[in-house]
Short mmCIF file of C-alpha atoms in Angstrom, two decimals:
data_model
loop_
_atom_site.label_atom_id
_atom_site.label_comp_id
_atom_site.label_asym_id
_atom_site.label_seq_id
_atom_site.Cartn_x
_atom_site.Cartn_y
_atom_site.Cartn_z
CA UNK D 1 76.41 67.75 86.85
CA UNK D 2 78.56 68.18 89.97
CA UNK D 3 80.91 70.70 90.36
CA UNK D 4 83.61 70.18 92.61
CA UNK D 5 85.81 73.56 94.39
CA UNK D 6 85.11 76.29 96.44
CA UNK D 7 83.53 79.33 95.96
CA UNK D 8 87.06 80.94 96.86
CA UNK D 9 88.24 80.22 93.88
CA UNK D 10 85.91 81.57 91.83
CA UNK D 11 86.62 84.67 93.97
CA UNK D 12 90.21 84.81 93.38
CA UNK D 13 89.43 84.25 89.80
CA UNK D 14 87.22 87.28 89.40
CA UNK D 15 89.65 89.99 91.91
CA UNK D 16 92.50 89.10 89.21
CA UNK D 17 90.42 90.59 86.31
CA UNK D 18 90.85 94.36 87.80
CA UNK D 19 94.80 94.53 88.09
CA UNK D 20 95.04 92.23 85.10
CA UNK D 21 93.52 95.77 83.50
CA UNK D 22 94.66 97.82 85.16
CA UNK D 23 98.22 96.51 84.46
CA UNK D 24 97.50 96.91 80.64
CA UNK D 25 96.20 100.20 80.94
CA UNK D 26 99.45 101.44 83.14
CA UNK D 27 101.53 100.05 80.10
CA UNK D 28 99.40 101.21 77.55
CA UNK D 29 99.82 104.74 78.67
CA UNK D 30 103.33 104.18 79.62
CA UNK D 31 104.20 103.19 75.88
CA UNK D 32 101.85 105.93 74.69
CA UNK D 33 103.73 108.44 76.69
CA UNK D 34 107.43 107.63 75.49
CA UNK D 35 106.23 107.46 72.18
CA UNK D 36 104.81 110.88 72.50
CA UNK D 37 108.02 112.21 74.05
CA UNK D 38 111.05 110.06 73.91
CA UNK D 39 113.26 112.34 76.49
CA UNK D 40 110.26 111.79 79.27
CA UNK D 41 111.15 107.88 79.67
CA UNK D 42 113.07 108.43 82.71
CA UNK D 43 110.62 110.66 84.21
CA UNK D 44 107.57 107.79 83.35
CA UNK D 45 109.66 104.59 84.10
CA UNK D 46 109.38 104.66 87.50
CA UNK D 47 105.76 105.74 87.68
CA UNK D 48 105.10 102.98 85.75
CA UNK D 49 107.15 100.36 88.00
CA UNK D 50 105.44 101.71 90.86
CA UNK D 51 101.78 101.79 89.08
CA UNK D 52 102.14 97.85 88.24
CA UNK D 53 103.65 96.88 91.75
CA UNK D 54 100.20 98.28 93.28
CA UNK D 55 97.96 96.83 90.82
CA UNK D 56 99.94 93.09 91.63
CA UNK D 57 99.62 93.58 94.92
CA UNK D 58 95.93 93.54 94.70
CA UNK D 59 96.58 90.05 93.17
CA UNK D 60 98.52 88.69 95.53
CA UNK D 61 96.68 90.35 98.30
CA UNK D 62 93.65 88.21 96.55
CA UNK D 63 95.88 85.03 96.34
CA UNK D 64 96.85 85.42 99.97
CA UNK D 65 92.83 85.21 100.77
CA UNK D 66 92.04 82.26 98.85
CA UNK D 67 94.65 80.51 101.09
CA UNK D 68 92.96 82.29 104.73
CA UNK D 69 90.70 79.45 105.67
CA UNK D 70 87.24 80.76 106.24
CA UNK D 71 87.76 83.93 104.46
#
């Protein structure tokens, strides 16, 4: 069996899994929160925003390796 690719791949493949998570968890306990109280939504909207943009930046900080050659 021959597997064609590069192990770069496989790397970008596994770094997604963590913000993938952690982006689930953020909304998890952002839903969790405004169920809990309705009148804190404005105060936990933008920590949520602000919580996903860092945990997709990890991804496309990953994607942006798998395109440096020799990384």
């Amino acid at each position: 069996m021959i597997v064609d690719g590069n192990l770069s791949l496989v790397g970008y493949g596994l770094a997604t899994i963590g913000p993938a998570i952690a982006v689930g968890l953020i909304f998890a306990a952002y839903i969790n929160g405004v169920a809990r109280q309705p009148e804190a939504r404005n105060l936990l909207q933008p920590i949520a925003i602000l919580g996903f943009a860092l945990a997709e930046a990890l991804a496309i900080f990953a994607l942006v390796l798998y395109f440096v050659p020799g990384a």
